[in-house]
PDB file of C-alpha atoms and ligand atoms in Angstrom:
ATOM      1  CA  MET A   1       0.181  -0.023  -0.108  1.00  0.00           C
ATOM      2  CA  ILE A   2       1.317   3.481  -0.799  1.00  0.00           C
ATOM      3  CA  ILE A   3      -0.409   6.575   0.249  1.00  0.00           C
ATOM      4  CA  ALA A   4      -0.125   9.945  -1.942  1.00  0.00           C
ATOM      5  CA  ILE A   5      -0.046  12.929   0.035  1.00  0.00           C
ATOM      6  CA  ASP A   6       0.758  16.156  -2.568  1.00  0.00           C
ATOM      7  CA  GLY A   7       0.173  20.197  -1.582  1.00  0.00           C
ATOM      8  CA  PRO A   8       1.432  23.184  -1.471  1.00  0.00           C
ATOM      9  CA  ALA A   9       4.292  24.523   0.776  1.00  0.00           C
ATOM     10  CA  GLY A  10       3.117  25.082   4.382  1.00  0.00           C
ATOM     11  CA  VAL A  11      -0.098  23.019   4.208  1.00  0.00           C
ATOM     12  CA  GLY A  12       0.822  20.644   6.956  1.00  0.00           C
ATOM     13  CA  LYS A  13       1.909  17.666   4.627  1.00  0.00           C
ATOM     14  CA  SER A  14       5.087  16.636   6.556  1.00  0.00           C
ATOM     15  CA  SER A  15       3.938  16.838  10.065  1.00  0.00           C
ATOM     16  CA  VAL A  16       0.492  15.063   8.674  1.00  0.00           C
ATOM     17  CA  ALA A  17       2.752  12.409   6.486  1.00  0.00           C
ATOM     18  CA  LYS A  18       4.660  11.624   9.142  1.00  0.00           C
ATOM     19  CA  LEU A  19       1.670  10.880  12.149  1.00  0.00           C
ATOM     20  CA  LEU A  20       0.070   8.902   9.714  1.00  0.00           C
ATOM     21  CA  ALA A  21       3.125   6.700   8.994  1.00  0.00           C
ATOM     22  CA  ALA A  22       3.798   6.125  12.825  1.00  0.00           C
ATOM     23  CA  ARG A  23       0.210   5.424  13.279  1.00  0.00           C
ATOM     24  CA  LEU A  24      -0.003   3.045  10.560  1.00  0.00           C
ATOM     25  CA  GLY A  25       4.179   1.358  11.114  1.00  0.00           C
ATOM     26  CA  TYR A  26       4.655   2.757   7.445  1.00  0.00           C
ATOM     27  CA  LEU A  27       7.997   4.521   5.679  1.00  0.00           C
ATOM     28  CA  TYR A  28       7.437   7.991   5.749  1.00  0.00           C
ATOM     29  CA  LEU A  29       9.453   9.445   2.772  1.00  0.00           C
ATOM     30  CA  ASP A  30       9.943  12.784   2.466  1.00  0.00           C
ATOM     31  CA  THR A  31      10.077  13.686  -1.414  1.00  0.00           C
ATOM     32  CA  GLY A  32      11.164  17.173  -0.818  1.00  0.00           C
ATOM     33  CA  ALA A  33      13.673  16.326   1.071  1.00  0.00           C
ATOM     34  CA  LEU A  34      15.714  14.697  -2.258  1.00  0.00           C
ATOM     35  CA  TYR A  35      15.130  18.089  -4.031  1.00  0.00           C
ATOM     36  CA  ARG A  36      16.608  19.803  -0.828  1.00  0.00           C
ATOM     37  CA  ALA A  37      19.692  17.238  -1.299  1.00  0.00           C
ATOM     38  CA  ILE A  38      20.196  18.334  -4.807  1.00  0.00           C
ATOM     39  CA  ALA A  39      19.962  21.824  -4.048  1.00  0.00           C
ATOM     40  CA  TRP A  40      22.581  21.686  -0.805  1.00  0.00           C
ATOM     41  CA  LYS A  41      24.588  19.891  -3.326  1.00  0.00           C
ATOM     42  CA  VAL A  42      24.636  22.606  -6.154  1.00  0.00           C
ATOM     43  CA  LEU A  43      25.248  25.614  -3.738  1.00  0.00           C
ATOM     44  CA  HIS A  44      27.649  23.176  -2.264  1.00  0.00           C
ATOM     45  CA  ASN A  45      29.797  23.299  -5.307  1.00  0.00           C
ATOM     46  CA  GLN A  46      28.925  27.281  -5.917  1.00  0.00           C
ATOM     47  CA  VAL A  47      26.288  26.321  -8.729  1.00  0.00           C
ATOM     48  CA  GLU A  48      23.888  28.668  -9.745  1.00  0.00           C
ATOM     49  CA  PRO A  49      20.729  26.759  -9.047  1.00  0.00           C
ATOM     50  CA  ALA A  50      19.215  28.215 -12.097  1.00  0.00           C
ATOM     51  CA  ASP A  51      22.255  27.388 -14.347  1.00  0.00           C
ATOM     52  CA  HIS A  52      20.484  24.248 -16.159  1.00  0.00           C
ATOM     53  CA  ALA A  53      23.436  22.742 -17.709  1.00  0.00           C
ATOM     54  CA  ARG A  54      25.801  22.752 -14.491  1.00  0.00           C
ATOM     55  CA  VAL A  55      23.330  21.599 -12.336  1.00  0.00           C
ATOM     56  CA  VAL A  56      22.374  18.352 -14.756  1.00  0.00           C
ATOM     57  CA  GLY A  57      26.235  18.051 -15.071  1.00  0.00           C
ATOM     58  CA  LEU A  58      26.812  17.504 -11.356  1.00  0.00           C
ATOM     59  CA  LEU A  59      23.868  14.886 -10.910  1.00  0.00           C
ATOM     60  CA  GLU A  60      26.827  12.356 -12.702  1.00  0.00           C
ATOM     61  CA  THR A  61      29.130  12.994  -9.942  1.00  0.00           C
ATOM     62  CA  THR A  62      26.040  12.332  -7.126  1.00  0.00           C
ATOM     63  CA  SER A  63      24.695   9.738  -4.977  1.00  0.00           C
ATOM     64  CA  ILE A  64      21.605   9.519  -2.761  1.00  0.00           C
ATOM     65  CA  HIS A  65      21.124   7.196  -0.574  1.00  0.00           C
ATOM     66  CA  MET A  66      18.323   7.594   2.313  1.00  0.00           C
ATOM     67  CA  GLN A  67      17.951   5.840   5.637  1.00  0.00           C
ATOM     68  CA  PHE A  68      14.659   5.378   7.215  1.00  0.00           C
ATOM     69  CA  GLN A  69      15.145   5.132  11.410  1.00  0.00           C
ATOM     70  CA  ASN A  70      12.484   5.865  14.208  1.00  0.00           C
ATOM     71  CA  GLY A  71       9.819   7.086  12.007  1.00  0.00           C
ATOM     72  CA  SER A  72      12.245   9.822  10.444  1.00  0.00           C
ATOM     73  CA  MET A  73      14.172   9.488   6.771  1.00  0.00           C
ATOM     74  CA  GLN A  74      18.021  10.596   7.151  1.00  0.00           C
ATOM     75  CA  VAL A  75      19.396  11.854   3.530  1.00  0.00           C
ATOM     76  CA  VAL A  76      22.591  11.031   2.340  1.00  0.00           C
ATOM     77  CA  VAL A  77      24.964  12.656  -0.209  1.00  0.00           C
ATOM     78  CA  ASP A  78      27.931  11.376  -1.262  1.00  0.00           C
ATOM     79  CA  GLY A  79      28.587   9.674   1.728  1.00  0.00           C
ATOM     80  CA  ARG A  80      27.536  12.441   3.823  1.00  0.00           C
ATOM     81  CA  ASP A  81      24.348  12.785   6.461  1.00  0.00           C
ATOM     82  CA  ILE A  82      23.205  16.331   5.228  1.00  0.00           C
ATOM     83  CA  THR A  83      19.634  15.998   6.948  1.00  0.00           C
ATOM     84  CA  GLY A  84      20.744  18.770   9.398  1.00  0.00           C
ATOM     85  CA  GLU A  85      21.649  21.025   6.438  1.00  0.00           C
ATOM     86  CA  LEU A  86      18.460  21.233   4.467  1.00  0.00           C
ATOM     87  CA  ARG A  87      15.974  23.519   5.709  1.00  0.00           C
ATOM     88  CA  THR A  88      17.940  26.978   5.638  1.00  0.00           C
ATOM     89  CA  PRO A  89      16.215  29.512   3.296  1.00  0.00           C
ATOM     90  CA  GLU A  90      18.972  29.667   1.073  1.00  0.00           C
ATOM     91  CA  VAL A  91      18.336  25.608   0.018  1.00  0.00           C
ATOM     92  CA  THR A  92      14.445  26.127   0.321  1.00  0.00           C
ATOM     93  CA  SER A  93      14.650  28.807  -2.184  1.00  0.00           C
ATOM     94  CA  ALA A  94      17.166  26.633  -4.474  1.00  0.00           C
ATOM     95  CA  ALA A  95      15.303  23.457  -4.290  1.00  0.00           C
ATOM     96  CA  SER A  96      12.279  25.295  -5.599  1.00  0.00           C
ATOM     97  CA  ILE A  97      14.616  26.440  -8.758  1.00  0.00           C
ATOM     98  CA  VAL A  98      16.586  23.001  -9.285  1.00  0.00           C
ATOM     99  CA  SER A  99      13.001  21.221  -9.014  1.00  0.00           C
ATOM    100  CA  ALA A 100      11.994  22.608 -12.528  1.00  0.00           C
ATOM    101  CA  ILE A 101      14.939  21.264 -14.045  1.00  0.00           C
ATOM    102  CA  PRO A 102      13.321  18.219 -16.195  1.00  0.00           C
ATOM    103  CA  ARG A 103      16.608  16.614 -16.117  1.00  0.00           C
ATOM    104  CA  VAL A 104      16.662  16.672 -12.021  1.00  0.00           C
ATOM    105  CA  ARG A 105      12.865  15.396 -11.591  1.00  0.00           C
ATOM    106  CA  GLU A 106      14.084  12.444 -13.898  1.00  0.00           C
ATOM    107  CA  TRP A 107      17.202  11.617 -12.107  1.00  0.00           C
ATOM    108  CA  LEU A 108      14.856  11.463  -8.687  1.00  0.00           C
ATOM    109  CA  LEU A 109      12.283   9.457 -10.130  1.00  0.00           C
ATOM    110  CA  PRO A 110      14.281   5.611  -9.749  1.00  0.00           C
ATOM    111  CA  VAL A 111      15.328   6.678  -6.234  1.00  0.00           C
ATOM    112  CA  GLN A 112      11.720   7.513  -5.256  1.00  0.00           C
ATOM    113  CA  ARG A 113       9.878   4.397  -6.766  1.00  0.00           C
ATOM    114  CA  GLN A 114      12.909   2.095  -5.466  1.00  0.00           C
ATOM    115  CA  ILE A 115      11.540   3.209  -1.880  1.00  0.00           C
ATOM    116  CA  GLY A 116       7.787   2.159  -3.111  1.00  0.00           C
ATOM    117  CA  GLN A 117       8.994  -1.140  -3.964  1.00  0.00           C
ATOM    118  CA  ARG A 118       9.275  -1.719  -0.564  1.00  0.00           C
ATOM    119  CA  GLY A 119       5.332  -1.221   0.000  1.00  0.00           C
ATOM    120  CA  SER A 120       3.566   0.586   3.128  1.00  0.00           C
ATOM    121  CA  VAL A 121       5.021   3.575   2.253  1.00  0.00           C
ATOM    122  CA  VAL A 122       3.414   7.101   3.307  1.00  0.00           C
ATOM    123  CA  ALA A 123       5.255   9.709   0.505  1.00  0.00           C
ATOM    124  CA  GLU A 124       4.477  13.325   0.216  1.00  0.00           C
ATOM    125  CA  GLY A 125       5.533  15.571  -2.094  1.00  0.00           C
ATOM    126  CA  ARG A 126       3.768  17.809  -5.371  1.00  0.00           C
ATOM    127  CA  ASP A 127       3.486  14.701  -7.974  1.00  0.00           C
ATOM    128  CA  ILE A 128       3.114  11.688  -5.940  1.00  0.00           C
ATOM    129  CA  GLY A 129      -0.042  11.330  -7.063  1.00  0.00           C
ATOM    130  CA  THR A 130       0.340  12.469 -10.675  1.00  0.00           C
ATOM    131  CA  LYS A 131       4.083  11.263 -11.744  1.00  0.00           C
ATOM    132  CA  VAL A 132       5.551   9.217  -8.924  1.00  0.00           C
ATOM    133  CA  PHE A 133       3.002   6.692  -7.755  1.00  0.00           C
ATOM    134  CA  PRO A 134       0.159   6.886 -10.013  1.00  0.00           C
ATOM    135  CA  PHE A 135      -1.113   3.887  -9.002  1.00  0.00           C
ATOM    136  CA  ALA A 136      -1.187   4.383  -5.636  1.00  0.00           C
ATOM    137  CA  PRO A 137      -4.436   3.178  -3.878  1.00  0.00           C
ATOM    138  CA  LEU A 138      -5.303   6.375  -2.076  1.00  0.00           C
ATOM    139  CA  LYS A 139      -4.276   9.858  -2.702  1.00  0.00           C
ATOM    140  CA  PHE A 140      -4.702  13.304  -1.019  1.00  0.00           C
ATOM    141  CA  PHE A 141      -4.535  16.513  -1.938  1.00  0.00           C
ATOM    142  CA  LEU A 142      -4.089  18.911   0.344  1.00  0.00           C
ATOM    143  CA  ASP A 143      -4.704  22.828   0.216  1.00  0.00           C
ATOM    144  CA  ALA A 144      -4.995  25.708   2.378  1.00  0.00           C
ATOM    145  CA  ASP A 145      -5.156  29.663   2.184  1.00  0.00           C
ATOM    146  CA  ALA A 146      -1.788  31.178   1.414  1.00  0.00           C
ATOM    147  CA  THR A 147      -1.929  33.549   4.455  1.00  0.00           C
ATOM    148  CA  VAL A 148      -2.656  30.433   6.775  1.00  0.00           C
ATOM    149  CA  ARG A 149       0.385  28.628   4.985  1.00  0.00           C
ATOM    150  CA  ALA A 150       2.422  31.531   5.516  1.00  0.00           C
ATOM    151  CA  GLU A 151       2.031  31.979   8.882  1.00  0.00           C
ATOM    152  CA  ARG A 152       2.305  28.081   9.696  1.00  0.00           C
ATOM    153  CA  ARG A 153       5.586  28.174   7.997  1.00  0.00           C
ATOM    154  CA  HIS A 154       6.789  31.270   9.812  1.00  0.00           C
ATOM    155  CA  ARG A 155       6.034  30.172  13.002  1.00  0.00           C
ATOM    156  CA  GLU A 156       8.494  26.832  11.954  1.00  0.00           C
ATOM    157  CA  LEU A 157      11.094  28.668  11.359  1.00  0.00           C
ATOM    158  CA  VAL A 158      11.276  31.117  13.942  1.00  0.00           C
ATOM    159  CA  ALA A 159      10.800  28.100  16.237  1.00  0.00           C
ATOM    160  CA  ALA A 160      13.836  26.602  14.281  1.00  0.00           C
ATOM    161  CA  GLY A 161      15.649  29.871  15.116  1.00  0.00           C
ATOM    162  CA  HIS A 162      15.384  32.126  11.851  1.00  0.00           C
ATOM    163  CA  ARG A 163      14.321  35.151  11.852  1.00  0.00           C
ATOM    164  CA  GLU A 164      12.459  36.770   9.149  1.00  0.00           C
ATOM    165  CA  ALA A 165       9.509  39.370   8.766  1.00  0.00           C
ATOM    166  CA  LEU A 166       6.233  37.207   8.246  1.00  0.00           C
ATOM    167  CA  GLU A 167       5.668  39.367   4.822  1.00  0.00           C
ATOM    168  CA  THR A 168       8.938  37.910   3.625  1.00  0.00           C
ATOM    169  CA  THR A 169       8.165  34.185   4.308  1.00  0.00           C
ATOM    170  CA  TYR A 170       4.677  34.959   2.680  1.00  0.00           C
ATOM    171  CA  GLN A 171       6.635  36.593  -0.398  1.00  0.00           C
ATOM    172  CA  ASP A 172       8.654  34.138  -0.625  1.00  0.00           C
ATOM    173  CA  LEU A 173       5.797  31.288   0.038  1.00  0.00           C
ATOM    174  CA  SER A 174       3.890  32.755  -2.641  1.00  0.00           C
ATOM    175  CA  GLY A 175       6.785  32.863  -5.312  1.00  0.00           C
ATOM    176  CA  ARG A 176       7.225  28.995  -4.419  1.00  0.00           C
ATOM    177  CA  ASP A 177       3.934  28.185  -5.188  1.00  0.00           C
ATOM    178  CA  THR A 178       3.715  30.187  -8.380  1.00  0.00           C
ATOM    179  CA  ARG A 179       7.064  28.082  -9.587  1.00  0.00           C
ATOM    180  CA  ASP A 180       5.649  25.084  -8.437  1.00  0.00           C
ATOM    181  CA  ARG A 181       2.140  24.936  -9.975  1.00  0.00           C
ATOM    182  CA  ASN A 182       3.683  26.477 -13.247  1.00  0.00           C
ATOM    183  CA  ARG A 183       6.243  24.970 -14.600  1.00  0.00           C
ATOM    184  CA  SER A 184       6.168  22.919 -17.316  1.00  0.00           C
ATOM    185  CA  VAL A 185       7.234  19.002 -15.992  1.00  0.00           C
ATOM    186  CA  ALA A 186       5.210  17.782 -12.625  1.00  0.00           C
ATOM    187  CA  PRO A 187       3.561  20.930 -11.991  1.00  0.00           C
ATOM    188  CA  LEU A 188       1.618  21.017  -8.656  1.00  0.00           C
ATOM    189  CA  VAL A 189      -1.813  19.789  -9.487  1.00  0.00           C
ATOM    190  CA  PRO A 190      -4.331  17.377  -7.788  1.00  0.00           C
ATOM    191  CA  ALA A 191      -4.603  13.737  -9.817  1.00  0.00           C
ATOM    192  CA  ALA A 192      -7.954  13.284 -11.097  1.00  0.00           C
ATOM    193  CA  ASP A 193      -8.279  10.452  -8.183  1.00  0.00           C
ATOM    194  CA  ALA A 194      -7.021  12.746  -5.586  1.00  0.00           C
ATOM    195  CA  ARG A 195      -9.296  13.423  -2.433  1.00  0.00           C
ATOM    196  CA  PRO A 196      -9.078  17.019  -1.676  1.00  0.00           C
ATOM    197  CA  ILE A 197      -8.786  18.035   1.786  1.00  0.00           C
ATOM    198  CA  ASP A 198      -8.706  22.257   3.047  1.00  0.00           C
ATOM    199  CA  THR A 199      -6.476  22.165   6.149  1.00  0.00           C
ATOM    200  CA  SER A 200      -7.023  26.102   6.270  1.00  0.00           C
ATOM    201  CA  THR A 201      -8.976  25.566   9.548  1.00  0.00           C
ATOM    202  CA  LEU A 202      -7.886  21.698  10.551  1.00  0.00           C
ATOM    203  CA  ASN A 203      -5.205  21.081  13.002  1.00  0.00           C
ATOM    204  CA  ILE A 204      -2.925  18.325  11.837  1.00  0.00           C
ATOM    205  CA  GLU A 205      -4.876  15.463  14.412  1.00  0.00           C
ATOM    206  CA  GLN A 206      -8.121  16.428  12.346  1.00  0.00           C
ATOM    207  CA  VAL A 207      -6.171  15.785   9.035  1.00  0.00           C
ATOM    208  CA  VAL A 208      -5.231  12.368   9.967  1.00  0.00           C
ATOM    209  CA  ALA A 209      -7.888  11.635  11.285  1.00  0.00           C
ATOM    210  CA  GLN A 210      -9.935  11.950   8.275  1.00  0.00           C
ATOM    211  CA  ILE A 211      -7.016  10.134   5.977  1.00  0.00           C
ATOM    212  CA  MET A 212      -7.330   7.443   8.777  1.00  0.00           C
ATOM    213  CA  ALA A 213     -10.666   6.849   7.962  1.00  0.00           C
ATOM    214  CA  ALA A 214     -10.366   6.711   4.277  1.00  0.00           C
ATOM    215  CA  VAL A 215      -7.526   4.180   4.932  1.00  0.00           C
ATOM    216  CA  SER A 216      -9.654   2.371   7.256  1.00  0.00           C
ATOM    217  CA  ALA A 217     -12.315   2.203   4.579  1.00  0.00           C
ATOM    218  CA  ALA A 218      -9.782   1.015   1.909  1.00  0.00           C
ATOM    219  CA  LEU A 219      -7.670  -1.535   3.819  1.00  0.00           C
TER     220      LEU A 219
HETATM  221  O1   DC B   1       8.363  19.999   0.430  1.00  0.00           O
HETATM  222  P1   DC B   1       9.509  20.736   0.300  1.00  0.00           P
HETATM  223  O2   DC B   1       9.294  22.234   1.029  1.00  0.00           O
HETATM  224  O3   DC B   1      10.241  20.348   1.668  1.00  0.00           O
HETATM  225  O4   DC B   1       9.952  20.734  -1.166  1.00  0.00           O
HETATM  226  C1   DC B   1      10.923  21.279  -1.437  1.00  0.00           C
HETATM  227  C2   DC B   1      10.650  21.910  -2.700  1.00  0.00           C
HETATM  228  O5   DC B   1      11.242  20.845  -3.665  1.00  0.00           O
HETATM  229  C3   DC B   1       9.887  22.691  -3.575  1.00  0.00           C
HETATM  230  O6   DC B   1      10.065  24.069  -3.567  1.00  0.00           O
HETATM  231  C4   DC B   1       9.112  22.155  -4.405  1.00  0.00           C
HETATM  232  C5   DC B   1      10.201  20.983  -4.596  1.00  0.00           C
HETATM  233  N1   DC B   1       9.325  19.340  -4.758  1.00  0.00           N
HETATM  234  C6   DC B   1       9.016  19.089  -6.166  1.00  0.00           C
HETATM  235  O7   DC B   1       8.697  19.664  -6.878  1.00  0.00           O
HETATM  236  N2   DC B   1       8.311  17.392  -6.063  1.00  0.00           N
HETATM  237  C7   DC B   1       7.952  16.885  -4.802  1.00  0.00           C
HETATM  238  N3   DC B   1       7.699  15.671  -5.103  1.00  0.00           N
HETATM  239  C8   DC B   1       8.366  17.254  -3.513  1.00  0.00           C
HETATM  240  C9   DC B   1       9.229  18.523  -3.621  1.00  0.00           C
END
């Protein structure tokens, strides 16, 4: 069983997917971390994220592995565990840019599908239901008002020790939304058979409860 959860930034996908995976005893696959890992490598090599040719060239000498421990996922790039370095504003912004490069998406497909082969996975991202696991029996598309999402993301940033104005978070999130929804390959759109959930007025528990009800009905 693969459960696909897609949606824009700040919608609560990661918290929901993580909790759901823990409840079900499934693996939690955070596909955004893979795009972030490539962005990390790009920045680490002083390559401009929008320089398609150089970004694609870097892939030839890149290895990505994931380790799953106690419900969380660690990302190892070229033998180094970089999980703790993936949530900075620089990596966030670069991930949004490199994720629009078709070859980057193509390169990451088998990496994601290999994990899917293990079965019992909750996978979270932007194109899980449409591209990565189109045959997943259960798909959910989470969405929420952009202001609510910016406030959530801002609270997370502050809690993690990053200082920035709420307006900056909002602008950044809106910019990423526009890029994610309008890119030519695998844009952020709900799969035709995805169940929509508006999380604007719901907390994590309430979203998980809705999904659990659908999972129980399907099992
Ligand atoms: O979910 P996240 O914020 O960690 O994702 C980081 C970036 O990666 C985001 O800007 C969009 C991109 N992404 C994607 O294009 N496809 C996915 N399946 C997951 C993430």
